[in-house]
Coordinates of C-alpha atoms in Angstrom, one line a residue:
X1 CA -103.4 -12.1 -86.3
X2 CA -105.5 -8.9 -86.5
X3 CA -104.2 -5.3 -86.9
X4 CA -105.5 -2.5 -84.8
X5 CA -104.9 1.1 -85.8
X6 CA -103.2 3.0 -83.0
X7 CA -104.4 6.2 -84.4
X8 CA -108.0 5.2 -83.8
X9 CA -107.5 5.3 -80.0
X10 CA -109.3 8.3 -78.7
X11 CA -109.3 10.1 -75.4
X12 CA -111.6 8.4 -72.8
X13 CA -114.9 10.2 -72.5
X14 CA -115.7 11.3 -69.0
X15 CA -119.1 10.2 -67.7
X16 CA -121.0 12.3 -65.2
X17 CA -120.1 9.9 -62.4
X18 CA -116.4 9.7 -63.4
X19 CA -115.5 13.3 -62.7
X20 CA -113.9 12.4 -59.4
X21 CA -111.7 9.7 -60.8
X22 CA -108.2 9.6 -59.4
X23 CA -105.8 8.7 -62.2
X24 CA -102.9 6.4 -61.6
X25 CA -100.0 6.9 -63.9
X26 CA -97.7 3.9 -64.5
X27 CA -94.9 3.7 -67.1
X28 CA -94.1 0.5 -68.9
X29 CA -90.6 -0.7 -68.7
X30 CA -91.0 -3.2 -71.5
X31 CA -90.0 -2.0 -75.0
X32 CA -92.6 -2.6 -77.7
X33 CA -91.2 -5.3 -80.0
X34 CA -93.9 -7.9 -80.9
X35 CA -92.5 -11.1 -82.3
X36 CA -94.2 -10.7 -85.7
X37 CA -92.7 -7.3 -86.3
X38 CA -89.6 -7.9 -88.4
X39 CA -87.2 -5.6 -86.6
X40 CA -84.3 -6.7 -88.8
X41 CA -86.1 -5.1 -91.8
X42 CA -86.2 -1.7 -90.3
X43 CA -83.5 0.7 -91.5
X44 CA -82.2 3.9 -90.2
X45 CA -84.5 6.7 -91.3
X46 CA -87.5 4.6 -91.9
X47 CA -90.6 5.6 -90.0
X48 CA -93.3 3.4 -88.5
X49 CA -96.7 5.0 -88.5
X50 CA -100.0 3.0 -88.5
X51 CA -101.0 -0.4 -87.4
X52 CA -99.4 -2.6 -84.8
X53 CA -100.1 -6.3 -84.6
X54 CA -102.4 -7.6 -81.9
X55 CA -101.9 -11.0 -80.4
X56 CA -104.9 -12.7 -78.8
X57 CA -103.4 -13.9 -75.5
X58 CA -106.8 -14.9 -74.1
X59 CA -106.8 -17.8 -76.5
X60 CA -103.7 -19.3 -74.9
X61 CA -102.1 -18.6 -71.5
X62 CA -98.4 -18.8 -72.3
X63 CA -98.4 -17.2 -75.8
X64 CA -95.9 -19.9 -77.0
X65 CA -97.8 -21.0 -80.1
X66 CA -96.6 -24.4 -81.3
X67 CA -98.0 -23.8 -84.7
X68 CA -98.2 -20.5 -86.6
X69 CA -100.9 -20.0 -89.2
X70 CA -100.0 -18.0 -92.4
X71 CA -101.6 -14.9 -90.9
X72 CA -99.2 -15.1 -88.0
X73 CA -96.0 -15.1 -90.1
X74 CA -93.5 -12.3 -89.6
X75 CA -94.2 -9.2 -91.7
X76 CA -92.0 -6.4 -92.7
X77 CA -92.8 -2.7 -92.0
X78 CA -93.8 -2.3 -95.6
X79 CA -96.2 -5.2 -95.5
X80 CA -97.7 -3.9 -92.2
X81 CA -98.2 -0.5 -93.7
X82 CA -99.6 -1.9 -96.9
X83 CA -102.2 -3.9 -95.0
X84 CA -103.1 -0.8 -93.1
X85 CA -104.2 0.8 -96.4
X86 CA -101.2 3.1 -96.7
X87 CA -100.1 1.7 -100.2
X88 CA -101.9 0.6 -103.3
X89 CA -102.1 -3.0 -102.1
X90 CA -105.5 -4.6 -101.2
X91 CA -106.6 -3.3 -97.7
X92 CA -107.5 -5.6 -94.8
X93 CA -110.4 -4.9 -92.6
X94 CA -109.0 -3.0 -89.6
X95 CA -110.7 -3.1 -86.2
X96 CA -111.5 0.5 -85.3
X97 CA -111.2 0.6 -81.5
X98 CA -112.8 3.2 -79.2
X99 CA -111.6 2.6 -75.7
X100 CA -114.0 5.1 -74.2
X101 CA -117.2 3.5 -75.4
X102 CA -116.2 -0.2 -75.7
X103 CA -117.3 -0.2 -79.3
X104 CA -115.4 -2.1 -82.0
X105 CA -116.3 -1.5 -85.6
X106 CA -114.6 -2.9 -88.7
X107 CA -113.8 -0.8 -91.7
X108 CA -111.9 -1.1 -94.9
X109 CA -110.9 2.5 -94.8
X110 CA -107.7 3.8 -93.2
X111 CA -108.1 4.9 -89.6
X112 CA -108.8 8.5 -89.1
X113 CA -106.8 10.6 -86.7
X114 CA -108.6 11.5 -83.5
X115 CA -109.9 15.0 -83.1
X116 CA -108.2 15.3 -79.7
X117 CA -104.5 16.1 -79.6
X118 CA -102.5 13.5 -81.4
X119 CA -101.5 10.6 -79.1
X120 CA -99.4 8.6 -81.6
X121 CA -96.1 10.0 -82.8
X122 CA -93.9 9.0 -85.6
X123 CA -91.0 6.8 -84.5
X124 CA -87.5 6.6 -85.9
X125 CA -86.5 3.0 -86.1
X126 CA -82.8 3.2 -85.5
X127 CA -80.2 0.5 -86.2
X128 CA -79.5 -0.2 -82.5
X129 CA -82.7 -2.2 -81.8
X130 CA -81.5 -5.8 -81.8
X131 CA -83.7 -8.9 -82.1
X132 CA -83.0 -9.6 -78.4
X133 CA -85.4 -6.8 -77.5
X134 CA -88.2 -8.7 -79.2
X135 CA -87.2 -12.0 -77.5
X136 CA -87.0 -10.4 -74.1
X137 CA -90.4 -8.9 -74.5
X138 CA -91.9 -12.2 -75.6
X139 CA -90.3 -13.9 -72.6
X140 CA -91.8 -11.4 -70.2
X141 CA -95.2 -11.8 -71.8
X142 CA -95.1 -15.6 -71.9
X143 CA -94.9 -15.7 -68.1
X144 CA -98.0 -13.7 -67.5
X145 CA -101.3 -15.2 -66.4
X146 CA -104.3 -15.2 -68.8
X147 CA -105.5 -11.7 -69.8
X148 CA -108.9 -10.9 -68.3
X149 CA -111.9 -10.3 -70.6
X150 CA -112.4 -6.8 -69.4
X151 CA -110.1 -3.8 -68.9
X152 CA -110.5 -0.5 -67.0
X153 CA -110.6 2.8 -68.9
X154 CA -107.1 3.2 -70.2
X155 CA -105.5 6.1 -72.2
X156 CA -102.5 5.2 -74.2
X157 CA -99.8 7.6 -75.4
X158 CA -96.8 6.4 -77.4
X159 CA -93.7 8.5 -77.2
X160 CA -90.2 8.1 -78.7
X161 CA -87.3 7.6 -76.4
X162 CA -83.7 6.7 -76.9
X163 CA -84.6 3.0 -76.4
X164 CA -87.5 3.0 -78.8
X165 CA -91.2 3.2 -78.3
X166 CA -92.3 3.8 -74.7
X167 CA -96.0 3.7 -74.1
X168 CA -97.5 5.6 -71.2
X169 CA -100.8 4.4 -69.6
X170 CA -103.3 6.4 -67.6
X171 CA -105.5 4.0 -65.7
X172 CA -108.7 5.7 -64.5
X173 CA -110.0 4.0 -61.4
X174 CA -113.7 3.5 -61.3
X175 CA -115.6 5.2 -58.5
X176 CA -118.6 3.6 -56.9
X177 CA -121.7 4.1 -58.9
X178 CA -124.4 6.5 -57.8
X179 CA -127.0 4.1 -59.0
X180 CA -127.1 0.3 -59.1
X181 CA -126.8 -1.3 -62.5
X182 CA -130.2 -2.9 -62.2
X183 CA -131.9 -4.3 -64.1
X184 CA -129.3 -5.4 -66.7
X185 CA -130.0 -7.2 -69.9
X186 CA -127.5 -10.0 -70.6
X187 CA -124.9 -9.0 -73.1
X188 CA -124.9 -10.5 -76.6
X189 CA -121.9 -12.3 -78.0
X190 CA -121.2 -9.3 -80.3
X191 CA -121.1 -7.0 -77.3
X192 CA -118.7 -9.3 -75.5
X193 CA -116.5 -9.4 -78.6
X194 CA -116.5 -5.7 -78.6
X195 CA -115.5 -5.5 -75.0
X196 CA -112.6 -7.8 -75.7
X197 CA -111.5 -5.8 -78.7
X198 CA -111.7 -2.6 -76.8
X199 CA -108.6 -3.4 -74.8
X200 CA -106.8 -5.6 -77.2
X201 CA -104.5 -2.9 -78.4
X202 CA -103.3 -1.9 -75.0
X203 CA -103.2 -5.5 -73.6
X204 CA -100.1 -6.7 -75.6
X205 CA -98.2 -3.5 -74.7
X206 CA -99.1 -2.8 -71.1
X207 CA -100.2 -6.0 -69.5
X208 CA -97.3 -5.9 -67.1
X209 CA -98.2 -2.5 -65.8
X210 CA -101.4 -3.7 -64.3
X211 CA -99.4 -5.7 -61.8
X212 CA -97.6 -2.5 -60.8
X213 CA -100.9 -0.7 -60.7
X214 CA -102.4 -3.3 -58.3
X215 CA -100.0 -2.0 -55.7
X216 CA -100.8 1.6 -56.3
X217 CA -104.6 1.6 -56.6
X218 CA -106.5 1.5 -53.3
X219 CA -109.1 -1.1 -52.7
X220 CA -111.5 1.8 -52.3
X221 CA -111.2 2.6 -56.0
X222 CA -113.4 -0.5 -56.6
X223 CA -111.2 -1.4 -59.6
X224 CA -110.9 -5.0 -58.6
X225 CA -114.2 -6.2 -59.9
X226 CA -113.2 -4.9 -63.4
X227 CA -110.1 -7.2 -63.5
X228 CA -111.4 -10.7 -63.1
X229 CA -108.9 -13.5 -62.5
X230 CA -106.1 -11.1 -61.5
X231 CA -106.9 -9.5 -58.1
X232 CA -109.6 -10.0 -55.5
X233 CA -109.8 -6.9 -53.3
X234 CA -112.8 -8.0 -51.3
X235 CA -112.2 -8.2 -47.6
X236 CA -111.9 -12.0 -47.5
X237 CA -111.3 -13.1 -51.0
X238 CA -107.6 -12.3 -51.0
X239 CA -106.7 -12.4 -47.3
X240 CA -103.4 -13.6 -46.2
X241 CA -104.8 -16.8 -44.7
X242 CA -105.6 -18.2 -48.2
X243 CA -102.7 -16.9 -50.1
X244 CA -100.8 -20.2 -49.8
X245 CA -103.8 -22.4 -50.7
X246 CA -104.1 -24.0 -54.1
X247 CA -107.3 -22.2 -55.2
X248 CA -106.4 -18.8 -53.8
X249 CA -107.9 -16.2 -56.2
X250 CA -110.6 -18.5 -57.6
X251 CA -114.1 -17.3 -57.1
X252 CA -117.1 -19.7 -57.0
X253 CA -120.8 -18.9 -57.2
X254 CA -122.8 -21.6 -55.4
X255 CA -126.6 -21.8 -55.9
X256 CA -126.8 -25.4 -54.9
X257 CA -128.9 -26.9 -52.0
X258 CA -128.8 -29.9 -49.7
X259 CA -125.7 -32.1 -50.0
X260 CA -124.0 -33.0 -53.4
X261 CA -123.5 -29.4 -54.5
X262 CA -122.7 -27.9 -51.1
X263 CA -120.2 -30.7 -50.5
X264 CA -118.5 -29.9 -53.7
X265 CA -118.2 -26.2 -53.1
X266 CA -117.1 -26.8 -49.5
X267 CA -114.1 -28.7 -50.7
X268 CA -113.4 -25.9 -53.1
X269 CA -113.6 -23.5 -50.2
X270 CA -111.3 -25.6 -48.1
X271 CA -108.7 -25.4 -50.9
X272 CA -108.8 -21.6 -50.8
X273 CA -111.5 -20.6 -53.3
X274 CA -113.8 -17.7 -52.4
X275 CA -117.3 -19.4 -52.3
X276 CA -120.4 -17.2 -52.4
X277 CA -123.4 -19.2 -51.5
X278 CA -126.6 -17.8 -52.9
X279 CA -129.7 -18.7 -50.8
X280 CA -133.3 -17.8 -50.7
X281 CA -133.6 -14.6 -48.7
X282 CA -136.1 -16.0 -46.1
X283 CA -135.8 -19.8 -46.2
X284 CA -132.2 -20.3 -47.1
X285 CA -130.8 -23.7 -47.9
X286 CA -133.3 -26.5 -47.4
X287 CA -131.0 -28.1 -44.9
X288 CA -131.3 -25.1 -42.5
X289 CA -134.6 -26.6 -41.4
X290 CA -133.5 -30.2 -41.3
X291 CA -133.4 -31.1 -37.6
X292 CA -133.0 -31.8 -34.8
X293 CA -130.4 -31.6 -33.7
X294 CA -129.8 -27.8 -33.9
X295 CA -126.9 -25.9 -32.5
X296 CA -128.5 -23.3 -30.2
X297 CA -127.9 -19.6 -30.5
X298 CA -126.1 -17.8 -27.7
X299 CA -127.9 -15.2 -25.6
X300 CA -125.4 -12.6 -26.8
X301 CA -126.4 -13.1 -30.4
X302 CA -130.0 -11.9 -29.8
X303 CA -131.3 -14.4 -32.4
X304 CA -134.4 -16.4 -31.9
X305 CA -135.3 -19.9 -33.1
X306 CA -134.0 -23.4 -32.6
X307 CA -130.6 -22.5 -33.9
X308 CA -128.5 -23.7 -36.9
X309 CA -129.1 -27.2 -38.2
X310 CA -126.4 -29.7 -37.7
X311 CA -127.0 -30.9 -41.3
X312 CA -126.4 -27.5 -42.7
X313 CA -123.3 -26.9 -40.5
X314 CA -121.8 -30.1 -41.9
X315 CA -121.2 -29.0 -45.5
X316 CA -121.1 -25.2 -45.6
X317 CA -117.9 -24.0 -44.0
X318 CA -115.5 -21.6 -45.7
X319 CA -118.3 -19.9 -47.6
X320 CA -120.1 -16.5 -47.7
X321 CA -123.9 -16.3 -47.6
X322 CA -125.8 -14.0 -50.0
X323 CA -129.5 -14.0 -49.4
X324 CA -131.0 -13.3 -52.8
X325 CA -134.3 -13.8 -54.6
X326 CA -133.5 -14.4 -58.3
X327 CA -137.2 -14.7 -59.2
X328 CA -137.0 -11.0 -59.3
X329 CA -135.3 -9.5 -62.4
X330 CA -133.0 -7.4 -60.3
X331 CA -131.9 -10.5 -58.4
X332 CA -131.1 -12.1 -61.8
X333 CA -129.1 -9.1 -62.8
X334 CA -127.1 -9.3 -59.6
X335 CA -126.2 -13.0 -60.2
X336 CA -125.3 -12.2 -63.8
X337 CA -123.0 -9.4 -62.7
X338 CA -121.4 -11.6 -60.1
X339 CA -121.0 -14.4 -62.7
X340 CA -119.1 -11.9 -65.0
X341 CA -116.1 -11.9 -62.6
X342 CA -116.4 -15.5 -61.3
X343 CA -114.4 -18.5 -62.3
X344 CA -116.9 -21.3 -61.3
X345 CA -120.7 -21.5 -61.2
X346 CA -122.3 -24.6 -59.5
X347 CA -126.0 -25.3 -59.6
X348 CA -128.3 -28.3 -59.0
X349 CA -131.6 -27.3 -60.5
X350 CA -133.6 -29.6 -62.8
X351 CA -132.3 -29.3 -66.4
X352 CA -133.8 -26.2 -68.0
X353 CA -135.0 -24.8 -64.7
X354 CA -132.6 -21.8 -64.8
X355 CA -133.0 -21.0 -68.5
X356 CA -136.1 -18.9 -67.8
X357 CA -134.1 -16.7 -65.5
X358 CA -131.2 -16.5 -68.1
X359 CA -128.9 -18.2 -65.6
X360 CA -128.3 -21.3 -67.7
X361 CA -124.9 -22.0 -69.2
X362 CA -125.9 -20.6 -72.6
X363 CA -126.7 -17.3 -71.1
X364 CA -123.9 -16.9 -68.6
X365 CA -121.2 -18.1 -71.0
X366 CA -122.0 -15.2 -73.2
X367 CA -121.4 -12.8 -70.3
X368 CA -118.2 -14.7 -69.2
X369 CA -116.7 -17.1 -71.7
X370 CA -114.2 -18.2 -69.1
X371 CA -116.8 -19.4 -66.7
X372 CA -116.8 -23.1 -65.6
X373 CA -120.4 -24.0 -65.2
X374 CA -121.2 -27.2 -63.2
X375 CA -124.7 -28.7 -63.2
X376 CA -125.4 -31.4 -60.6
X377 CA -128.7 -33.2 -61.3
X378 CA -130.3 -36.6 -60.5
X379 CA -130.2 -38.0 -64.0
X380 CA -128.1 -35.6 -66.1
X381 CA -128.8 -33.0 -68.8
X382 CA -129.8 -35.7 -71.4
X383 CA -131.5 -39.0 -71.5
X384 CA -135.1 -40.2 -71.0
X385 CA -135.1 -39.4 -67.2
X386 CA -133.3 -36.1 -67.4
X387 CA -136.3 -34.0 -66.4
X388 CA -137.0 -36.0 -63.3
X389 CA -135.9 -34.7 -59.9
X390 CA -134.0 -37.2 -57.8
X391 CA -132.7 -37.5 -54.3
X392 CA -129.8 -39.7 -53.2
X393 CA -132.1 -42.5 -52.0
X394 CA -133.9 -42.7 -55.3
X395 CA -130.7 -43.1 -57.1
X396 CA -129.5 -45.7 -54.7
X397 CA -132.6 -47.7 -55.3
X398 CA -132.8 -47.3 -59.1
X399 CA -129.1 -47.8 -59.9
X400 CA -128.1 -50.9 -58.0
X401 CA -126.6 -49.8 -54.7
X402 CA -129.7 -50.5 -52.5
X403 CA -130.0 -54.0 -54.0
X404 CA -126.6 -55.0 -52.8
X405 CA -126.9 -53.3 -49.4
X406 CA -128.4 -55.0 -46.3
X407 CA -128.1 -58.2 -44.4
X408 CA -128.0 -61.6 -46.1
X409 CA -131.5 -62.7 -47.2
X410 CA -132.8 -59.5 -45.6
X411 CA -134.6 -56.5 -47.3
X412 CA -132.7 -53.9 -49.2
X413 CA -131.6 -50.9 -47.2
X414 CA -130.1 -47.6 -47.9
X415 CA -126.6 -46.7 -46.9
X416 CA -126.3 -45.0 -43.6
X417 CA -125.1 -41.7 -45.2
X418 CA -126.1 -40.2 -48.5
X419 CA -123.2 -41.8 -50.2
X420 CA -124.3 -41.1 -53.7
X421 CA -124.6 -37.4 -53.0
X422 CA -121.1 -37.4 -51.5
X423 CA -119.6 -39.4 -54.3
X424 CA -121.2 -37.0 -56.8
X425 CA -119.8 -34.0 -54.9
X426 CA -116.3 -35.5 -55.1
X427 CA -116.6 -36.2 -58.8
X428 CA -117.9 -32.7 -59.4
X429 CA -114.9 -31.2 -57.4
X430 CA -112.5 -33.2 -59.5
X431 CA -114.2 -32.1 -62.7
X432 CA -114.0 -28.4 -61.7
X433 CA -110.3 -28.7 -60.8
X434 CA -109.7 -30.4 -64.2
X435 CA -111.7 -27.7 -66.0
X436 CA -109.7 -24.9 -64.3
X437 CA -106.5 -26.6 -65.6
X438 CA -108.0 -27.0 -69.0
X439 CA -108.9 -23.3 -69.1
X440 CA -105.3 -22.4 -68.7
X441 CA -104.7 -24.0 -72.1
X442 CA -107.8 -22.9 -74.0
X443 CA -108.7 -19.7 -72.3
X444 CA -112.3 -20.8 -72.2
X445 CA -114.7 -22.3 -69.6
X446 CA -117.0 -25.2 -70.2
X447 CA -120.2 -26.9 -69.1
X448 CA -119.9 -29.8 -66.7
X449 CA -122.8 -32.2 -66.7
X450 CA -122.6 -34.2 -63.4
X451 CA -125.4 -36.7 -62.7
X452 CA -126.0 -38.7 -59.5
X453 CA -127.0 -41.7 -61.6
X454 CA -123.7 -41.7 -63.5
X455 CA -121.6 -41.3 -60.4
X456 CA -123.6 -44.1 -58.7
X457 CA -123.0 -46.5 -61.5
X458 CA -119.3 -45.6 -61.5
X459 CA -119.1 -46.4 -57.8
X460 CA -120.2 -50.0 -58.4
X461 CA -116.7 -50.6 -59.7
X462 CA -115.8 -54.3 -59.4
X463 CA -119.5 -55.5 -59.0
X464 CA -120.4 -53.7 -62.2
X465 CA -117.4 -55.3 -63.9
X466 CA -118.4 -58.7 -62.7
X467 CA -121.9 -58.4 -64.1
X468 CA -120.6 -57.1 -67.4
X469 CA -118.1 -59.9 -67.8
X470 CA -120.3 -62.8 -66.5
X471 CA -123.5 -61.5 -68.1
X472 CA -125.2 -62.7 -64.9
X473 CA -127.1 -60.9 -62.1
X474 CA -125.2 -59.7 -59.0
X475 CA -124.8 -61.9 -56.0
X476 CA -127.2 -59.9 -53.9
X477 CA -126.8 -58.7 -50.3
X478 CA -124.1 -59.9 -48.0
X479 CA -124.3 -57.6 -45.0
X480 CA -120.8 -57.1 -43.7
X481 CA -119.6 -60.3 -45.4
X482 CA -117.7 -60.6 -48.7
X483 CA -119.1 -62.8 -51.4
X484 CA -115.6 -64.1 -52.4
X485 CA -113.6 -64.0 -49.1
X486 CA -114.1 -65.9 -45.9
X487 CA -113.8 -64.9 -43.1
X488 CA -114.3 -61.2 -43.9
X489 CA -117.2 -59.8 -41.8
X490 CA -118.4 -58.6 -38.4
X491 CA -118.9 -61.0 -35.5
X492 CA -120.8 -60.5 -32.3
X493 CA -118.9 -60.1 -29.1
X494 CA -120.0 -60.1 -25.5
X495 CA -120.9 -56.4 -25.7
X496 CA -120.7 -55.4 -29.3
X497 CA -119.2 -56.4 -32.6
X498 CA -115.7 -56.9 -34.1
X499 CA -114.8 -57.1 -37.8
X500 CA -112.2 -59.6 -38.9
X501 CA -110.6 -59.7 -42.3
X502 CA -108.8 -63.0 -43.2
X503 CA -108.1 -62.1 -46.8
X504 CA -105.6 -65.0 -47.4
X505 CA -104.3 -68.2 -46.0
X506 CA -101.6 -66.5 -43.9
X507 CA -104.1 -64.2 -42.2
X508 CA -106.5 -67.0 -41.6
X509 CA -103.7 -68.9 -39.8
X510 CA -103.1 -65.8 -37.6
X511 CA -106.7 -65.5 -36.7
X512 CA -106.9 -69.2 -35.9
X513 CA -104.0 -68.8 -33.4
X514 CA -105.6 -65.8 -31.7
X515 CA -108.9 -67.7 -31.4
X516 CA -107.0 -70.7 -30.0
X517 CA -107.9 -72.9 -32.9
X518 CA -104.5 -73.9 -34.4
X519 CA -106.0 -77.0 -36.2
X520 CA -108.3 -75.0 -38.5
X521 CA -105.7 -74.2 -41.2
X522 CA -105.1 -78.0 -41.6
X523 CA -108.8 -78.8 -41.8
X524 CA -109.7 -79.7 -45.4
X525 CA -112.9 -77.7 -45.1
X526 CA -110.9 -74.5 -44.3
X527 CA -107.5 -75.2 -46.0
X528 CA -108.0 -72.7 -48.8
X529 CA -110.1 -69.6 -49.4
X530 CA -112.2 -71.6 -52.0
X531 CA -112.9 -74.2 -49.4
X532 CA -113.7 -71.6 -46.8
X533 CA -116.2 -70.0 -49.2
X534 CA -117.8 -73.3 -49.9
X535 CA -118.2 -74.0 -46.1
X536 CA -118.9 -70.4 -45.2
X537 CA -121.8 -71.0 -42.8
X538 CA -120.0 -73.7 -40.8
X539 CA -116.9 -71.5 -40.3
X540 CA -118.8 -68.3 -39.6
X541 CA -120.9 -70.0 -36.9
X542 CA -117.8 -71.5 -35.3
X543 CA -116.0 -68.2 -35.2
X544 CA -118.9 -66.3 -33.6
X545 CA -119.3 -68.9 -30.9
X546 CA -115.8 -68.0 -29.8
X547 CA -116.0 -64.2 -30.2
X548 CA -119.1 -64.0 -28.0
X549 CA -117.1 -65.2 -25.0
X550 CA -115.2 -61.9 -24.6
X551 CA -115.8 -58.2 -24.8
X552 CA -114.9 -56.1 -27.8
X553 CA -112.1 -54.5 -25.9
X554 CA -110.6 -57.8 -24.9
X555 CA -110.6 -59.0 -28.5
X556 CA -108.9 -55.8 -29.6
X557 CA -106.2 -56.4 -27.1
X558 CA -105.8 -60.0 -28.2
X559 CA -105.4 -59.1 -31.9
X560 CA -103.1 -56.1 -31.2
X561 CA -99.8 -56.6 -32.9
X562 CA -100.7 -59.9 -34.6
X563 CA -100.7 -58.5 -38.1
X564 CA -104.4 -59.5 -38.6
X565 CA -106.7 -56.8 -39.9
X566 CA -109.4 -56.2 -37.3
X567 CA -111.6 -53.3 -36.0
X568 CA -114.2 -52.6 -33.5
X569 CA -117.6 -51.6 -34.9
X570 CA -117.9 -48.1 -33.3
X571 CA -120.9 -45.8 -33.3
X572 CA -120.4 -42.3 -34.7
X573 CA -119.9 -40.7 -31.3
X574 CA -117.2 -43.2 -30.4
X575 CA -115.6 -42.5 -33.8
X576 CA -115.4 -38.7 -33.2
X577 CA -113.9 -39.3 -29.7
X578 CA -111.5 -42.0 -31.0
X579 CA -107.9 -41.2 -30.0
X580 CA -106.8 -41.6 -33.6
X581 CA -109.5 -39.2 -34.8
X582 CA -108.3 -36.6 -32.4
X583 CA -104.6 -37.2 -33.1
X584 CA -105.2 -36.7 -36.8
X585 CA -107.0 -33.4 -36.2
X586 CA -110.2 -34.5 -37.7
X587 CA -112.4 -32.6 -35.2
X588 CA -111.8 -28.8 -35.1
X589 CA -113.4 -26.3 -32.7
X590 CA -114.3 -23.0 -34.4
X591 CA -115.9 -19.8 -33.2
X592 CA -119.3 -19.1 -34.7
X593 CA -120.8 -15.5 -34.5
X594 CA -124.2 -16.7 -33.2
X595 CA -123.4 -20.2 -31.8
X596 CA -120.2 -19.6 -29.9
X597 CA -117.7 -22.5 -29.9
X598 CA -118.8 -25.4 -32.0
X599 CA -117.0 -28.6 -33.2
X600 CA -116.9 -29.5 -36.9
X601 CA -115.3 -32.3 -38.9
X602 CA -112.1 -31.1 -40.5
X603 CA -110.9 -31.5 -44.0
X604 CA -109.3 -34.9 -44.4
X605 CA -106.3 -34.6 -46.6
X606 CA -103.0 -33.6 -45.0
X607 CA -100.8 -31.3 -47.2
X608 CA -97.1 -30.9 -46.4
X609 CA -97.0 -27.3 -47.7
X610 CA -100.5 -25.9 -48.3
X611 CA -102.7 -27.4 -45.6
X612 CA -106.4 -26.5 -46.0
X613 CA -108.3 -25.7 -42.9
X614 CA -111.6 -24.4 -41.5
X615 CA -111.0 -20.7 -41.9
X616 CA -114.6 -19.5 -41.4
X617 CA -117.6 -21.3 -39.9
X618 CA -120.8 -22.0 -41.9
X619 CA -122.4 -18.6 -42.4
X620 CA -125.7 -17.3 -41.1
X621 CA -128.3 -16.7 -43.7
X622 CA -127.4 -13.5 -45.6
X623 CA -124.4 -12.8 -43.3
X624 CA -122.3 -11.5 -46.2
X625 CA -124.9 -9.9 -48.4
X626 CA -123.8 -6.3 -47.7
X627 CA -120.1 -7.2 -48.1
X628 CA -120.6 -9.0 -51.4
X629 CA -122.8 -6.3 -52.9
X630 CA -120.6 -3.5 -51.6
X631 CA -117.2 -5.0 -52.4
X632 CA -117.8 -6.9 -55.6
X633 CA -120.6 -4.8 -57.3
X634 CA -119.8 -1.4 -55.8
X635 CA -123.3 -0.8 -54.4
X636 CA -123.7 1.8 -51.7
X637 CA -125.5 1.3 -48.4
X638 CA -128.6 3.1 -49.5
X639 CA -128.8 1.0 -52.7
X640 CA -128.5 -2.2 -50.7
X641 CA -131.1 -1.0 -48.2
X642 CA -133.5 -0.4 -51.1
X643 CA -132.9 -3.9 -52.5
X644 CA -133.5 -5.3 -49.0
X645 CA -136.7 -3.3 -48.6
X646 CA -138.0 -4.7 -52.0
X647 CA -137.3 -8.2 -50.8
X648 CA -134.6 -8.9 -53.3
X649 CA -131.8 -9.5 -50.8
X650 CA -131.6 -10.3 -47.2

């Protein structure tokens, strides 16, 4: 527990651009009574002047410490004053806080009174201040969210009322800057510590009033970007259509490309997070050029070109697009400033590739210690292959999946979709959600190292376990068949294919009845699954001779209601038009600003209370550049125009 001298709080210094600030005056209704101030030791006539204890609520969210170090033990008024250097006892080093300049210096000397009119008054500690005051204050504080690492310019005045100390806060809202903060050198750890210390004194006293201030301060004051994690006053970050979603209020910076990363951030966006997708200002995401097919632009849009790639449209809904060139120092500064107030940062560059831009975890975590930084790579941040680039198909080949995929005795083939990318995106999403929960306990972010190779190995599940236990090679490729179950595969019909799954003796008996072969279950060759596996080829050939005699639809009608697992082998178009697909709402029509009405695959999980949905279509390249720079960074139109002219944004 550190002590901060209240008498060291000086009047905020007005900068040239702050002369038009509109102050918002809010009074605190909570009475100052920190839990380590021994109220019972105060006597009538005693005076409390000097240091007040500062808790560090950004270390834990709920302030209910299960263990208390010796430095956190309750202290009497005399002990507090002694440690502040007001008696002959050894002095502690007291943080000297200047809220106007965000500078924290440590000194062994007693704090000097400010030159401005005194803002701290002596307080009579009367006998009518019960311990319940302290407990009530602690309970109110314990319910508050984590305190942000930054604070607006705040002036604190302590006055003495009949109920005890009553602080008055003057919150100066920040106007828009006359000049962009570019370029900006990343802050050092010491500077970040100073920024934290600059508001520590006022945080424990007046954290509640910031909630009241949020209703009074206009969005035009541009105060929101100074209070990360509490309010999002951009036009879409805190709109009513996300307020009931699980990740409402979470902001994500996405500088990923292609599939694994965009798939992860799309899921986060579906769950209510504000996702800002940073793309190259002219090329955009690589997948914008991956086609055909393309969704054509409408005539009304006035745009030229083939349209928007179907591949890109598949994994970029519920996002904003910021066209930005971070090979320019000013572009780097913009990302760093955005990262300051973001919760999650997702990238998929080769390990070390972002360090030269000071956009790696080591750099951004100094700017924002609460940042959750997810790195998606082919082979991870460590290991002999870590520096290699890798696409999904390379990982499929090198880490076992392709070897077990394909027809029996045929060549290895890749899976029809980039399943390793998708699996990695899902794992990364889970990791981000877990890290957000972990941050509520620790108050700090962390680095997530997500490798396609690791996720691919994890997806081998039972096959990997079989090899580990048996110490033998895998059983190879089986097509649609199962190495340990017969019948369990697709069979040809008169016009297509049908898949039958006889996973046990009962189901095999049902299938035999539908195929009009009631004697098969009694046949010694097919009496048990072990015997059916042994005589696999004979049984499979006999089944397919029968299934070829009817169409797929006829066999579907025959197996309907039998209790036998079966399915037609449909193509993708049939799947999207399937009556069950439509009944489950898995295809949603959305309005795109340049494409008109388009159909997209919807988010799959159905929630009873907080249902995610496609709120916004995949954005055009740079569609939200002006909005992000204006709303989140406070840049003016002429400043944005200059950045666009210089090729930094688009």
